[in-house]
mmCIF file of C-alpha atoms in Angstrom:
data_model
loop_
_atom_site.group_PDB
_atom_site.id
_atom_site.type_symbol
_atom_site.label_atom_id
_atom_site.label_comp_id
_atom_site.label_asym_id
_atom_site.label_seq_id
_atom_site.Cartn_x
_atom_site.Cartn_y
_atom_site.Cartn_z
ATOM 1 C CA UNK A 1 -1.134 -39.128 -39.344
ATOM 2 C CA UNK A 2 0.234 -40.238 -35.830
ATOM 3 C CA UNK A 3 0.044 -38.172 -32.692
ATOM 4 C CA UNK A 4 2.813 -35.461 -32.316
ATOM 5 C CA UNK A 5 4.287 -34.612 -29.074
ATOM 6 C CA UNK A 6 5.013 -31.073 -27.883
ATOM 7 C CA UNK A 7 8.594 -31.741 -28.225
ATOM 8 C CA UNK A 8 8.089 -32.991 -31.851
ATOM 9 C CA UNK A 9 6.265 -29.875 -32.767
ATOM 10 C CA UNK A 10 8.955 -27.732 -31.054
ATOM 11 C CA UNK A 11 11.721 -29.653 -32.859
ATOM 12 C CA UNK A 12 9.972 -28.917 -36.207
ATOM 13 C CA UNK A 13 9.468 -25.288 -35.388
ATOM 14 C CA UNK A 14 13.102 -24.804 -34.537
ATOM 15 C CA UNK A 15 14.160 -26.769 -37.680
ATOM 16 C CA UNK A 16 11.892 -24.510 -39.860
ATOM 17 C CA UNK A 17 13.161 -21.340 -38.190
ATOM 18 C CA UNK A 18 16.699 -22.478 -39.159
ATOM 19 C CA UNK A 19 15.778 -22.783 -42.759
ATOM 20 C CA UNK A 20 14.770 -26.372 -43.110
ATOM 21 C CA UNK A 21 11.806 -26.227 -45.670
ATOM 22 C CA UNK A 22 11.085 -29.992 -45.016
ATOM 23 C CA UNK A 23 10.267 -29.173 -41.415
ATOM 24 C CA UNK A 24 7.539 -26.772 -42.574
ATOM 25 C CA UNK A 25 6.041 -29.515 -44.606
ATOM 26 C CA UNK A 26 5.957 -31.892 -41.675
ATOM 27 C CA UNK A 27 4.758 -29.168 -39.317
ATOM 28 C CA UNK A 28 1.959 -27.871 -41.282
ATOM 29 C CA UNK A 29 -0.675 -30.548 -40.709
ATOM 30 C CA UNK A 30 0.192 -30.688 -37.031
ATOM 31 C CA UNK A 31 -0.183 -26.980 -36.247
ATOM 32 C CA UNK A 32 -3.007 -26.306 -38.703
ATOM 33 C CA UNK A 33 -5.321 -28.896 -37.177
ATOM 34 C CA UNK A 34 -4.529 -27.456 -33.571
ATOM 35 C CA UNK A 35 -5.205 -23.934 -35.133
ATOM 36 C CA UNK A 36 -8.481 -24.990 -36.526
ATOM 37 C CA UNK A 37 -9.427 -26.564 -32.967
ATOM 38 C CA UNK A 38 -8.465 -23.244 -31.344
ATOM 39 C CA UNK A 39 -10.634 -21.248 -33.835
ATOM 40 C CA UNK A 40 -13.517 -23.692 -33.562
ATOM 41 C CA UNK A 41 -13.531 -23.400 -29.776
ATOM 42 C CA UNK A 42 -13.514 -19.742 -29.969
ATOM 43 C CA UNK A 43 -16.154 -19.357 -32.869
ATOM 44 C CA UNK A 44 -18.473 -21.918 -31.305
ATOM 45 C CA UNK A 45 -20.423 -19.327 -29.264
ATOM 46 C CA UNK A 46 -20.566 -16.786 -32.075
ATOM 47 C CA UNK A 47 -23.613 -16.083 -34.140
ATOM 48 C CA UNK A 48 -23.355 -16.925 -37.904
ATOM 49 C CA UNK A 49 -21.295 -14.399 -39.721
ATOM 50 C CA UNK A 50 -19.070 -13.938 -42.593
ATOM 51 C CA UNK A 51 -15.826 -15.005 -40.880
ATOM 52 C CA UNK A 52 -15.961 -18.668 -40.412
ATOM 53 C CA UNK A 53 -13.701 -21.007 -38.288
ATOM 54 C CA UNK A 54 -11.784 -22.450 -41.171
ATOM 55 C CA UNK A 55 -11.081 -18.871 -42.639
ATOM 56 C CA UNK A 56 -10.026 -17.751 -39.268
ATOM 57 C CA UNK A 57 -7.538 -20.479 -38.880
ATOM 58 C CA UNK A 58 -6.305 -20.281 -42.390
ATOM 59 C CA UNK A 59 -5.814 -16.497 -42.301
ATOM 60 C CA UNK A 60 -3.907 -16.842 -39.099
ATOM 61 C CA UNK A 61 -1.920 -19.685 -40.482
ATOM 62 C CA UNK A 62 -0.970 -17.746 -43.605
ATOM 63 C CA UNK A 63 0.194 -14.804 -41.521
ATOM 64 C CA UNK A 64 2.250 -17.032 -39.262
ATOM 65 C CA UNK A 65 3.930 -18.733 -42.046
ATOM 66 C CA UNK A 66 4.848 -15.410 -43.683
ATOM 67 C CA UNK A 67 6.295 -13.990 -40.481
ATOM 68 C CA UNK A 68 10.112 -13.754 -40.955
ATOM 69 C CA UNK A 69 12.733 -13.704 -38.381
ATOM 70 C CA UNK A 70 10.644 -15.316 -35.653
ATOM 71 C CA UNK A 71 12.621 -17.501 -33.429
ATOM 72 C CA UNK A 72 10.144 -20.140 -32.313
ATOM 73 C CA UNK A 73 10.813 -21.271 -28.692
ATOM 74 C CA UNK A 74 8.294 -24.112 -28.603
ATOM 75 C CA UNK A 75 4.870 -25.394 -29.295
ATOM 76 C CA UNK A 76 3.363 -23.122 -26.622
ATOM 77 C CA UNK A 77 5.068 -19.958 -27.966
ATOM 78 C CA UNK A 78 3.785 -20.709 -31.591
ATOM 79 C CA UNK A 79 0.293 -20.999 -30.154
ATOM 80 C CA UNK A 80 0.558 -17.945 -28.224
ATOM 81 C CA UNK A 81 1.527 -16.010 -31.239
ATOM 82 C CA UNK A 82 -1.273 -17.787 -33.117
ATOM 83 C CA UNK A 83 -3.785 -16.486 -30.416
ATOM 84 C CA UNK A 84 -2.496 -13.085 -30.745
ATOM 85 C CA UNK A 85 -2.967 -13.291 -34.538
ATOM 86 C CA UNK A 86 -6.519 -14.629 -34.354
ATOM 87 C CA UNK A 87 -7.421 -11.810 -31.799
ATOM 88 C CA UNK A 88 -6.178 -9.300 -34.381
ATOM 89 C CA UNK A 89 -7.973 -10.758 -37.312
ATOM 90 C CA UNK A 90 -11.271 -10.984 -35.380
ATOM 91 C CA UNK A 91 -10.994 -7.299 -34.071
ATOM 92 C CA UNK A 92 -9.920 -5.893 -37.386
ATOM 93 C CA UNK A 93 -12.969 -7.647 -39.065
ATOM 94 C CA UNK A 94 -15.319 -6.410 -36.353
ATOM 95 C CA UNK A 95 -13.889 -2.899 -36.650
ATOM 96 C CA UNK A 96 -14.235 -2.880 -40.442
ATOM 97 C CA UNK A 97 -17.892 -4.167 -40.174
ATOM 98 C CA UNK A 98 -18.583 -1.568 -37.461
ATOM 99 C CA UNK A 99 -17.295 1.098 -39.517
ATOM 100 C CA UNK A 100 -19.565 -0.091 -42.311
ATOM 101 C CA UNK A 101 -22.724 -0.161 -40.271
ATOM 102 C CA UNK A 102 -23.052 0.643 -36.611
ATOM 103 C CA UNK A 103 -25.210 -2.379 -35.493
ATOM 104 C CA UNK A 104 -24.732 -6.022 -34.685
ATOM 105 C CA UNK A 105 -26.351 -9.075 -33.101
ATOM 106 C CA UNK A 106 -25.703 -10.644 -29.818
ATOM 107 C CA UNK A 107 -22.712 -12.808 -29.271
ATOM 108 C CA UNK A 108 -21.731 -14.670 -26.090
ATOM 109 C CA UNK A 109 -18.192 -14.831 -25.185
ATOM 110 C CA UNK A 110 -17.435 -17.320 -22.365
ATOM 111 C CA UNK A 111 -14.237 -16.931 -20.188
ATOM 112 C CA UNK A 112 -15.278 -20.061 -18.178
ATOM 113 C CA UNK A 113 -18.247 -21.984 -17.071
ATOM 114 C CA UNK A 114 -18.566 -19.576 -14.194
ATOM 115 C CA UNK A 115 -18.272 -16.306 -15.922
ATOM 116 C CA UNK A 116 -19.715 -15.355 -19.228
ATOM 117 C CA UNK A 117 -19.714 -12.039 -20.960
ATOM 118 C CA UNK A 118 -22.365 -11.025 -23.486
ATOM 119 C CA UNK A 119 -20.502 -9.551 -26.418
ATOM 120 C CA UNK A 120 -22.161 -7.964 -29.380
ATOM 121 C CA UNK A 121 -21.020 -9.450 -32.744
ATOM 122 C CA UNK A 122 -18.821 -6.522 -33.635
ATOM 123 C CA UNK A 123 -19.060 -3.567 -31.305
ATOM 124 C CA UNK A 124 -18.714 -5.482 -28.179
ATOM 125 C CA UNK A 125 -15.834 -7.654 -29.529
ATOM 126 C CA UNK A 126 -14.271 -4.252 -29.944
ATOM 127 C CA UNK A 127 -15.064 -3.455 -26.378
ATOM 128 C CA UNK A 128 -13.460 -6.711 -25.285
ATOM 129 C CA UNK A 129 -10.309 -5.749 -27.246
ATOM 130 C CA UNK A 130 -10.322 -2.226 -25.819
ATOM 131 C CA UNK A 131 -10.674 -3.771 -22.267
ATOM 132 C CA UNK A 132 -7.794 -6.091 -22.955
ATOM 133 C CA UNK A 133 -5.600 -3.213 -24.053
ATOM 134 C CA UNK A 134 -6.601 -1.355 -20.975
ATOM 135 C CA UNK A 135 -5.783 -4.383 -18.861
ATOM 136 C CA UNK A 136 -2.384 -4.568 -20.551
ATOM 137 C CA UNK A 137 -1.568 -1.028 -19.735
ATOM 138 C CA UNK A 138 -2.466 -1.851 -16.030
ATOM 139 C CA UNK A 139 -1.078 -5.293 -15.812
ATOM 140 C CA UNK A 140 0.487 -6.750 -18.964
ATOM 141 C CA UNK A 141 0.843 -10.246 -17.512
ATOM 142 C CA UNK A 142 -2.833 -10.523 -16.635
ATOM 143 C CA UNK A 143 -3.772 -9.512 -20.206
ATOM 144 C CA UNK A 144 -1.472 -12.049 -21.737
ATOM 145 C CA UNK A 145 -2.958 -14.688 -19.561
ATOM 146 C CA UNK A 146 -6.424 -13.857 -20.906
ATOM 147 C CA UNK A 147 -5.356 -13.748 -24.463
ATOM 148 C CA UNK A 148 -3.456 -16.973 -24.314
ATOM 149 C CA UNK A 149 -6.283 -18.784 -22.501
ATOM 150 C CA UNK A 150 -9.246 -17.196 -24.287
ATOM 151 C CA UNK A 151 -7.954 -16.522 -27.655
ATOM 152 C CA UNK A 152 -5.304 -19.108 -27.735
ATOM 153 C CA UNK A 153 -7.052 -21.989 -26.000
ATOM 154 C CA UNK A 154 -3.832 -22.704 -24.096
ATOM 155 C CA UNK A 155 -4.159 -24.725 -20.810
ATOM 156 C CA UNK A 156 -3.096 -23.348 -17.507
ATOM 157 C CA UNK A 157 0.237 -25.290 -17.784
ATOM 158 C CA UNK A 158 0.851 -24.233 -21.404
ATOM 159 C CA UNK A 159 0.069 -20.538 -20.431
ATOM 160 C CA UNK A 160 2.492 -20.811 -17.421
ATOM 161 C CA UNK A 161 5.158 -22.354 -19.791
ATOM 162 C CA UNK A 162 4.837 -19.414 -22.225
ATOM 163 C CA UNK A 163 5.007 -16.711 -19.588
ATOM 164 C CA UNK A 164 7.440 -18.524 -17.411
ATOM 165 C CA UNK A 165 5.316 -18.380 -14.422
ATOM 166 C CA UNK A 166 3.905 -20.987 -12.078
ATOM 167 C CA UNK A 167 0.470 -22.542 -12.926
ATOM 168 C CA UNK A 168 -0.831 -21.070 -9.668
ATOM 169 C CA UNK A 169 0.107 -17.546 -10.847
ATOM 170 C CA UNK A 170 -1.662 -18.159 -14.118
ATOM 171 C CA UNK A 171 -4.842 -19.202 -12.235
ATOM 172 C CA UNK A 172 -4.548 -16.154 -9.832
ATOM 173 C CA UNK A 173 -4.198 -13.773 -12.787
ATOM 174 C CA UNK A 174 -7.041 -15.495 -14.595
ATOM 175 C CA UNK A 175 -9.359 -15.234 -11.593
ATOM 176 C CA UNK A 176 -8.537 -11.477 -11.001
ATOM 177 C CA UNK A 177 -8.745 -10.534 -14.831
ATOM 178 C CA UNK A 178 -12.058 -12.127 -15.689
ATOM 179 C CA UNK A 179 -14.333 -9.899 -13.421
ATOM 180 C CA UNK A 180 -12.255 -6.859 -14.314
ATOM 181 C CA UNK A 181 -12.784 -7.581 -18.032
ATOM 182 C CA UNK A 182 -16.413 -8.259 -17.546
ATOM 183 C CA UNK A 183 -16.856 -4.927 -15.853
ATOM 184 C CA UNK A 184 -14.914 -3.048 -18.549
ATOM 185 C CA UNK A 185 -16.761 -4.741 -21.434
ATOM 186 C CA UNK A 186 -20.016 -3.747 -19.701
ATOM 187 C CA UNK A 187 -18.677 -0.237 -19.352
ATOM 188 C CA UNK A 188 -17.673 -0.060 -22.996
ATOM 189 C CA UNK A 189 -21.093 -1.336 -24.205
ATOM 190 C CA UNK A 190 -22.741 1.509 -22.093
ATOM 191 C CA UNK A 191 -20.342 4.068 -23.894
ATOM 192 C CA UNK A 192 -21.117 2.445 -27.287
ATOM 193 C CA UNK A 193 -17.567 1.046 -27.990
#
């Protein structure tokens, strides 16, 4: 399989959304490989658990393929929605495990090389999700920047493209959101989130 450009993927997404089933056939290997890369990047720092990288990518892919009425704007939009889907899958799985048993091992979630947040396998992933939800209530754009960069693995430029803001704005939001989230996750851990 050759290298596909962002515009190739965008064209296939739009053709698929317009009802061309052949476009989905061509699109699948291109986006699925990227989704596995995103899932692998996220799961790299997680301790062994029942939900593996391939399963996360596969579940998110199946849900995306089953979504009806989505008007895909471009490649970045597709992966932004994939990031949201992966976040929901991970948090739902963590909530289910936490409901079944109220303990978990340590997990390290890294926002960047400079800032790392220690997140428990289930409970503290929930604290991260709760912190992101709180951030969204205060500043929805900052929460979207974190979600796209952290869960979606999008670059600064891709995040800027999805949110229709400048790369400098993405970096400013990213720098401001990281310490806020670190504080909120720590607070959630203390409160037994």
